């Protein structure tokens, strides 16, 4: 709104100057035509026509501040796995994220042409930190049902369990080419995705979905043509040094389904149920049970890496009361056999894991485009291996975040 006022003020000043000069000449000079910014309501609120074109543009984003305290992470032997510098059994940290979205669209004889770009910066390291992360978070082109670019996998479309920590299996961003057919609430999509293995054959993801006034339902399947086991362990390592083939060309299949019901229990409510099953370890079926890495400055690698999920079932419920919103979610599942490389020469197979995590949110819109959210979560995981680095670990985390959107 400030930018708009500045532009209108500048235009008014130019008209006044032109009028003053026109009074000094014999023949009036016609003013140059001015193409004022026009609102574009074809694609929803926030779009305007780029002057001189039929292309609509929207620029928006948010600034988010997050503060977290995590504690009570311990194993079966009573060892505290998360101590701060003073030796207390908790860790605290903050993160700031800035995100900008650029969305340009126009109509063509082949359907809507769209170019979308998202840039993001995040600092999780505190004062004078070198840990700031600046990156292109998304960038893609769409023409009708065709999508090409870097964005979330089709596998993750529509997933998550309604809390800020959404407990989704397989959150994944990559380069992809996909096509979606849509008619009367029904969508069918197929995606070819680059998992950066360098193999000629891409990963394949398919998705069927239906949405109506009652809610939505979907079924997704993925074929991971070449699994990288380096992405499926508790710590980074070099598997070849231990005689383990880092890749398997046998491929891996996974399925995921979800059901969302709106206003079933009360007005402004949503109930969601989601489950997945992987026939083999797959990069499309992983989860990070402990969120320490992403929310605290200190990393605890043995607890924060993504785990290879065999199956998971979860549910979430969200309810709005005007400006107040509450949400709860929970997930339970089992992992495939998991390896831990504590050092370059220490290797252990800690076996299969059984886990669950519970999350609760309370949010409030303080004023337009400014809200606050408080979240508390609890996680537990048990491994059945006899020589594991961690047999059972727990995390209790409390966090707050403030976000301003525009």
GROMACS .gro file of N, CA and C in nm, residues 60-161:
model
  306
   60UNK      N    1   0.427  -1.164  -0.290
   60UNK     CA    2   0.392  -1.176  -0.150
   60UNK      C    3   0.499  -1.255  -0.076
   61UNK      N    4   0.481  -1.274   0.051
   61UNK     CA    5   0.579  -1.348   0.129
   61UNK      C    6   0.552  -1.335   0.276
   62UNK      N    7   0.653  -1.369   0.357
   62UNK     CA    8   0.639  -1.353   0.501
   62UNK      C    9   0.776  -1.346   0.567
   63UNK      N   10   0.775  -1.295   0.689
   63UNK     CA   11   0.892  -1.297   0.777
   63UNK      C   12   0.851  -1.376   0.901
   64UNK      N   13   0.931  -1.472   0.940
   64UNK     CA   14   0.897  -1.561   1.052
   64UNK      C   15   1.012  -1.565   1.151
   65UNK      N   16   0.981  -1.545   1.277
   65UNK     CA   17   1.076  -1.560   1.387
   65UNK      C   18   1.033  -1.679   1.472
   66UNK      N   19   1.126  -1.767   1.502
   66UNK     CA   20   1.094  -1.889   1.576
   66UNK      C   21   1.195  -1.909   1.689
   67UNK      N   22   1.143  -1.943   1.806
   67UNK     CA   23   1.229  -1.972   1.921
   67UNK      C   24   1.187  -2.106   1.980
   68UNK      N   25   1.284  -2.191   2.008
   68UNK     CA   26   1.254  -2.326   2.054
   68UNK      C   27   1.339  -2.365   2.174
   69UNK      N   28   1.282  -2.448   2.258
   69UNK     CA   29   1.353  -2.511   2.368
   69UNK      C   30   1.327  -2.661   2.358
   70UNK      N   31   1.432  -2.741   2.351
   70UNK     CA   32   1.420  -2.886   2.344
   70UNK      C   33   1.493  -2.947   2.462
   71UNK      N   34   1.438  -3.053   2.516
   71UNK     CA   35   1.501  -3.117   2.630
   71UNK      C   36   1.449  -3.257   2.651
   72UNK      N   37   1.507  -3.325   2.747
   72UNK     CA   38   1.463  -3.459   2.781
   72UNK      C   39   1.495  -3.562   2.676
   73UNK      N   40   1.601  -3.542   2.597
   73UNK     CA   41   1.640  -3.641   2.498
   73UNK      C   42   1.739  -3.736   2.566
   74UNK      N   43   1.697  -3.859   2.586
   74UNK     CA   44   1.781  -3.954   2.657
   74UNK      C   45   1.761  -4.093   2.602
   75UNK      N   46   1.860  -4.182   2.628
   75UNK     CA   47   1.849  -4.319   2.583
   75UNK      C   48   1.814  -4.409   2.700
   76UNK      N   49   1.809  -4.539   2.675
   76UNK     CA   50   1.769  -4.635   2.778
   76UNK      C   51   1.864  -4.640   2.896
   77UNK      N   52   1.987  -4.594   2.873
   77UNK     CA   53   2.087  -4.601   2.979
   77UNK      C   54   2.091  -4.473   3.062
   78UNK      N   55   1.998  -4.381   3.035
   78UNK     CA   56   1.994  -4.257   3.111
   78UNK      C   57   2.091  -4.152   3.061
   79UNK      N   58   2.155  -4.175   2.948
   79UNK     CA   59   2.249  -4.079   2.894
   79UNK      C   60   2.174  -3.961   2.834
   80UNK      N   61   2.212  -3.840   2.873
   80UNK     CA   62   2.151  -3.719   2.818
   80UNK      C   63   2.218  -3.689   2.685
   81UNK      N   64   2.138  -3.688   2.577
   81UNK     CA   65   2.192  -3.671   2.443
   81UNK      C   66   2.180  -3.530   2.391
   82UNK      N   67   2.130  -3.438   2.473
   82UNK     CA   68   2.115  -3.299   2.430
   82UNK      C   69   2.141  -3.207   2.548
   83UNK      N   70   2.268  -3.173   2.570
   83UNK     CA   71   2.303  -3.080   2.675
   83UNK      C   72   2.352  -2.950   2.614
   84UNK      N   73   2.321  -2.838   2.683
   84UNK     CA   74   2.374  -2.712   2.636
   84UNK      C   75   2.515  -2.692   2.691
   85UNK      N   76   2.570  -2.578   2.667
   85UNK     CA   77   2.710  -2.556   2.705
   85UNK      C   78   2.732  -2.557   2.855
   86UNK      N   79   2.628  -2.528   2.932
   86UNK     CA   80   2.639  -2.531   3.078
   86UNK      C   81   2.613  -2.670   3.133
   87UNK      N   82   2.583  -2.766   3.047
   87UNK     CA   83   2.559  -2.902   3.092
   87UNK      C   84   2.416  -2.930   3.129
   88UNK      N   85   2.325  -2.833   3.114
   88UNK     CA   86   2.184  -2.858   3.143
   88UNK      C   87   2.124  -2.948   3.036
   89UNK      N   88   2.019  -3.019   3.074
   89UNK     CA   89   1.961  -3.117   2.982
   89UNK      C   90   1.856  -3.055   2.891
   90UNK      N   91   1.889  -2.945   2.831
   90UNK     CA   92   1.803  -2.884   2.731
   90UNK      C   93   1.889  -2.803   2.635
   91UNK      N   94   1.831  -2.766   2.525
   91UNK     CA   95   1.898  -2.683   2.425
   91UNK      C   96   1.798  -2.582   2.373
   92UNK      N   97   1.838  -2.456   2.362
   92UNK     CA   98   1.751  -2.351   2.313
   92UNK      C   99   1.814  -2.284   2.192
   93UNK      N  100   1.731  -2.235   2.103
   93UNK     CA  101   1.782  -2.168   1.985
   93UNK      C  102   1.672  -2.095   1.911
   94UNK      N  103   1.710  -2.013   1.814
   94UNK     CA  104   1.615  -1.934   1.738
   94UNK      C  105   1.646  -1.945   1.590
   95UNK      N  106   1.547  -1.909   1.510
   95UNK     CA  107   1.562  -1.909   1.365
   95UNK      C  108   1.477  -1.797   1.307
   96UNK      N  109   1.527  -1.733   1.203
   96UNK     CA  110   1.454  -1.628   1.132
   96UNK      C  111   1.451  -1.666   0.985
   97UNK      N  112   1.333  -1.662   0.926
   97UNK     CA  113   1.316  -1.696   0.785
   97UNK      C  114   1.247  -1.582   0.713
   98UNK      N  115   1.297  -1.547   0.595
   98UNK     CA  116   1.235  -1.448   0.507
   98UNK      C  117   1.206  -1.516   0.375
   99UNK      N  118   1.083  -1.505   0.328
   99UNK     CA  119   1.044  -1.572   0.204
   99UNK      C  120   0.972  -1.473   0.111
  100UNK      N  121   1.006  -1.475  -0.017
  100UNK     CA  122   0.942  -1.393  -0.120
  100UNK      C  123   0.889  -1.484  -0.231
  101UNK      N  124   0.763  -1.463  -0.269
  101UNK     CA  125   0.701  -1.539  -0.377
  101UNK      C  126   0.668  -1.446  -0.494
  102UNK      N  127   0.707  -1.486  -0.614
  102UNK     CA  128   0.677  -1.413  -0.736
  102UNK      C  129   0.594  -1.504  -0.827
  103UNK      N  130   0.473  -1.462  -0.859
  103UNK     CA  131   0.380  -1.547  -0.933
  103UNK      C  132   0.324  -1.468  -1.051
  104UNK      N  133   0.362  -1.507  -1.175
  104UNK     CA  134   0.316  -1.438  -1.296
  104UNK      C  135   0.231  -1.535  -1.379
  105UNK      N  136   0.113  -1.486  -1.425
  105UNK     CA  137   0.022  -1.572  -1.500
  105UNK      C  138  -0.045  -1.494  -1.613
  106UNK      N  139  -0.078  -1.565  -1.719
  106UNK     CA  140  -0.157  -1.508  -1.829
  106UNK      C  141  -0.226  -1.622  -1.903
  107UNK      N  142  -0.331  -1.587  -1.976
  107UNK     CA  143  -0.409  -1.688  -2.048
  107UNK      C  144  -0.357  -1.701  -2.191
  108UNK      N  145  -0.349  -1.825  -2.239
  108UNK     CA  146  -0.309  -1.853  -2.377
  108UNK      C  147  -0.411  -1.950  -2.438
  109UNK      N  148  -0.394  -1.976  -2.568
  109UNK     CA  149  -0.484  -2.071  -2.634
  109UNK      C  150  -0.464  -2.213  -2.584
  110UNK      N  151  -0.353  -2.239  -2.511
  110UNK     CA  152  -0.325  -2.372  -2.456
  110UNK      C  153  -0.355  -2.381  -2.307
  111UNK      N  154  -0.413  -2.275  -2.251
  111UNK     CA  155  -0.443  -2.274  -2.108
  111UNK      C  156  -0.363  -2.167  -2.036
  112UNK      N  157  -0.365  -2.170  -1.905
  112UNK     CA  158  -0.295  -2.071  -1.825
  112UNK      C  159  -0.145  -2.095  -1.829
  113UNK      N  160  -0.070  -1.989  -1.862
  113UNK     CA  161   0.076  -1.993  -1.858
  113UNK      C  162   0.121  -1.927  -1.728
  114UNK      N  163   0.203  -1.998  -1.651
  114UNK     CA  164   0.242  -1.950  -1.518
  114UNK      C  165   0.391  -1.968  -1.497
  115UNK      N  166   0.454  -1.867  -1.437
  115UNK     CA  167   0.594  -1.877  -1.393
  115UNK      C  168   0.597  -1.841  -1.244
  116UNK      N  169   0.651  -1.930  -1.165
  116UNK     CA  170   0.654  -1.910  -1.020
  116UNK      C  171   0.797  -1.923  -0.969
  117UNK      N  172   0.837  -1.829  -0.882
  117UNK     CA  173   0.970  -1.833  -0.822
  117UNK      C  174   0.959  -1.798  -0.674
  118UNK      N  175   1.028  -1.872  -0.591
  118UNK     CA  176   1.032  -1.844  -0.448
  118UNK      C  177   1.177  -1.839  -0.403
  119UNK      N  178   1.214  -1.728  -0.340
  119UNK     CA  179   1.348  -1.714  -0.283
  119UNK      C  180   1.334  -1.705  -0.132
  120UNK      N  181   1.433  -1.759  -0.062
  120UNK     CA  182   1.421  -1.770   0.083
  120UNK      C  183   1.558  -1.755   0.148
  121UNK      N  184   1.560  -1.690   0.262
  121UNK     CA  185   1.681  -1.679   0.343
  121UNK      C  186   1.645  -1.717   0.486
  122UNK      N  187   1.734  -1.791   0.552
  122UNK     CA  188   1.709  -1.832   0.689
  122UNK      C  189   1.839  -1.831   0.768
  123UNK      N  190   1.830  -1.779   0.889
  123UNK     CA  191   1.944  -1.777   0.980
  123UNK      C  192   1.908  -1.853   1.106
  124UNK      N  193   1.981  -1.959   1.134
  124UNK     CA  194   1.957  -2.039   1.254
  124UNK      C  195   2.077  -2.040   1.347
  125UNK      N  196   2.174  -1.952   1.322
  125UNK     CA  197   2.297  -1.958   1.398
  125UNK      C  198   2.319  -1.843   1.494
  126UNK      N  199   2.226  -1.748   1.504
  126UNK     CA  200   2.242  -1.639   1.599
  126UNK      C  201   2.324  -1.525   1.543
  127UNK      N  202   2.385  -1.447   1.634
  127UNK     CA  203   2.454  -1.324   1.596
  127UNK      C  204   2.578  -1.352   1.511
  128UNK      N  205   2.599  -1.270   1.409
  128UNK     CA  206   2.715  -1.278   1.321
  128UNK      C  207   2.738  -1.421   1.272
  129UNK      N  208   2.631  -1.486   1.238
  129UNK     CA  209   2.638  -1.627   1.203
  129UNK      C  210   2.676  -1.645   1.058
  130UNK      N  211   2.754  -1.751   1.032
  130UNK     CA  212   2.785  -1.792   0.897
  130UNK      C  213   2.691  -1.903   0.850
  131UNK      N  214   2.588  -1.932   0.932
  131UNK     CA  215   2.497  -2.040   0.900
  131UNK      C  216   2.375  -1.993   0.822
  132UNK      N  217   2.372  -1.866   0.781
  132UNK     CA  218   2.257  -1.817   0.705
  132UNK      C  219   2.246  -1.891   0.572
  133UNK      N  220   2.126  -1.926   0.535
  133UNK     CA  221   2.099  -2.006   0.416
  133UNK      C  222   2.019  -1.922   0.317
  134UNK      N  223   2.080  -1.890   0.203
  134UNK     CA  224   2.013  -1.814   0.098
  134UNK      C  225   1.999  -1.907  -0.023
  135UNK      N  226   1.875  -1.922  -0.072
  135UNK     CA  227   1.857  -2.017  -0.181
  135UNK      C  228   1.727  -1.990  -0.257
  136UNK      N  229   1.722  -2.050  -0.378
  136UNK     CA  230   1.598  -2.055  -0.452
  136UNK      C  231   1.519  -2.174  -0.398
  137UNK      N  232   1.410  -2.148  -0.330
  137UNK     CA  233   1.334  -2.255  -0.268
  137UNK      C  234   1.242  -2.325  -0.368
  138UNK      N  235   1.197  -2.252  -0.469
  138UNK     CA  236   1.116  -2.309  -0.575
  138UNK      C  237   1.132  -2.226  -0.702
  139UNK      N  238   1.114  -2.291  -0.816
  139UNK     CA  239   1.110  -2.221  -0.943
  139UNK      C  240   1.057  -2.314  -1.051
  140UNK      N  241   0.941  -2.279  -1.108
  140UNK     CA  242   0.884  -2.371  -1.207
  140UNK      C  243   0.796  -2.295  -1.306
  141UNK      N  244   0.767  -2.364  -1.420
  141UNK     CA  245   0.682  -2.313  -1.527
  141UNK      C  246   0.563  -2.408  -1.541
  142UNK      N  247   0.445  -2.350  -1.563
  142UNK     CA  248   0.326  -2.431  -1.589
  142UNK      C  249   0.256  -2.378  -1.714
  143UNK      N  250   0.208  -2.471  -1.796
  143UNK     CA  251   0.125  -2.438  -1.911
  143UNK      C  252   0.011  -2.539  -1.916
  144UNK      N  253  -0.109  -2.493  -1.883
  144UNK     CA  254  -0.219  -2.587  -1.872
  144UNK      C  255  -0.190  -2.686  -1.760
  145UNK      N  256  -0.192  -2.815  -1.790
  145UNK     CA  257  -0.163  -2.918  -1.691
  145UNK      C  258  -0.018  -2.957  -1.682
  146UNK      N  259   0.069  -2.897  -1.765
  146UNK     CA  260   0.211  -2.932  -1.768
  146UNK      C  261   0.289  -2.848  -1.668
  147UNK      N  262   0.374  -2.913  -1.588
  147UNK     CA  263   0.459  -2.845  -1.490
  147UNK      C  264   0.603  -2.891  -1.509
  148UNK      N  265   0.696  -2.793  -1.512
  148UNK     CA  266   0.839  -2.823  -1.525
  148UNK      C  267   0.917  -2.731  -1.433
  149UNK      N  268   1.008  -2.788  -1.353
  149UNK     CA  269   1.091  -2.703  -1.268
  149UNK      C  270   1.132  -2.770  -1.139
  150UNK      N  271   1.173  -2.686  -1.043
  150UNK     CA  272   1.219  -2.732  -0.912
  150UNK      C  273   1.112  -2.697  -0.809
  151UNK      N  274   1.051  -2.799  -0.749
  151UNK     CA  275   0.944  -2.778  -0.653
  151UNK      C  276   0.923  -2.906  -0.573
  152UNK      N  277   0.821  -2.907  -0.487
  152UNK     CA  278   0.790  -3.027  -0.411
  152UNK      C  279   0.758  -3.142  -0.505
  153UNK      N  280   0.796  -3.262  -0.462
  153UNK     CA  281   0.759  -3.381  -0.537
  153UNK      C  282   0.607  -3.393  -0.544
  154UNK      N  283   0.556  -3.449  -0.652
  154UNK     CA  284   0.414  -3.479  -0.661
  154UNK      C  285   0.370  -3.568  -0.546
  155UNK      N  286   0.460  -3.647  -0.494
  155UNK     CA  287   0.434  -3.736  -0.380
  155UNK      C  288   0.388  -3.659  -0.257
  156UNK      N  289   0.433  -3.535  -0.239
  156UNK     CA  290   0.401  -3.457  -0.120
  156UNK      C  291   0.278  -3.368  -0.139
  157UNK      N  292   0.219  -3.368  -0.257
  157UNK     CA  293   0.106  -3.279  -0.284
  157UNK      C  294  -0.012  -3.316  -0.196
  158UNK      N  295  -0.060  -3.219  -0.116
  158UNK     CA  296  -0.178  -3.240  -0.034
  158UNK      C  297  -0.156  -3.321   0.092
  159UNK      N  298  -0.030  -3.348   0.131
  159UNK     CA  299  -0.008  -3.430   0.250
  159UNK      C  300   0.013  -3.343   0.373
  160UNK      N  301   0.035  -3.404   0.487
  160UNK     CA  302   0.056  -3.331   0.612
  160UNK      C  303  -0.066  -3.340   0.702
  161UNK      N  304  -0.042  -3.321   0.834
  161UNK     CA  305  -0.146  -3.346   0.934
  161UNK      C  306  -0.186  -3.223   1.012
   0.00000   0.00000   0.00000
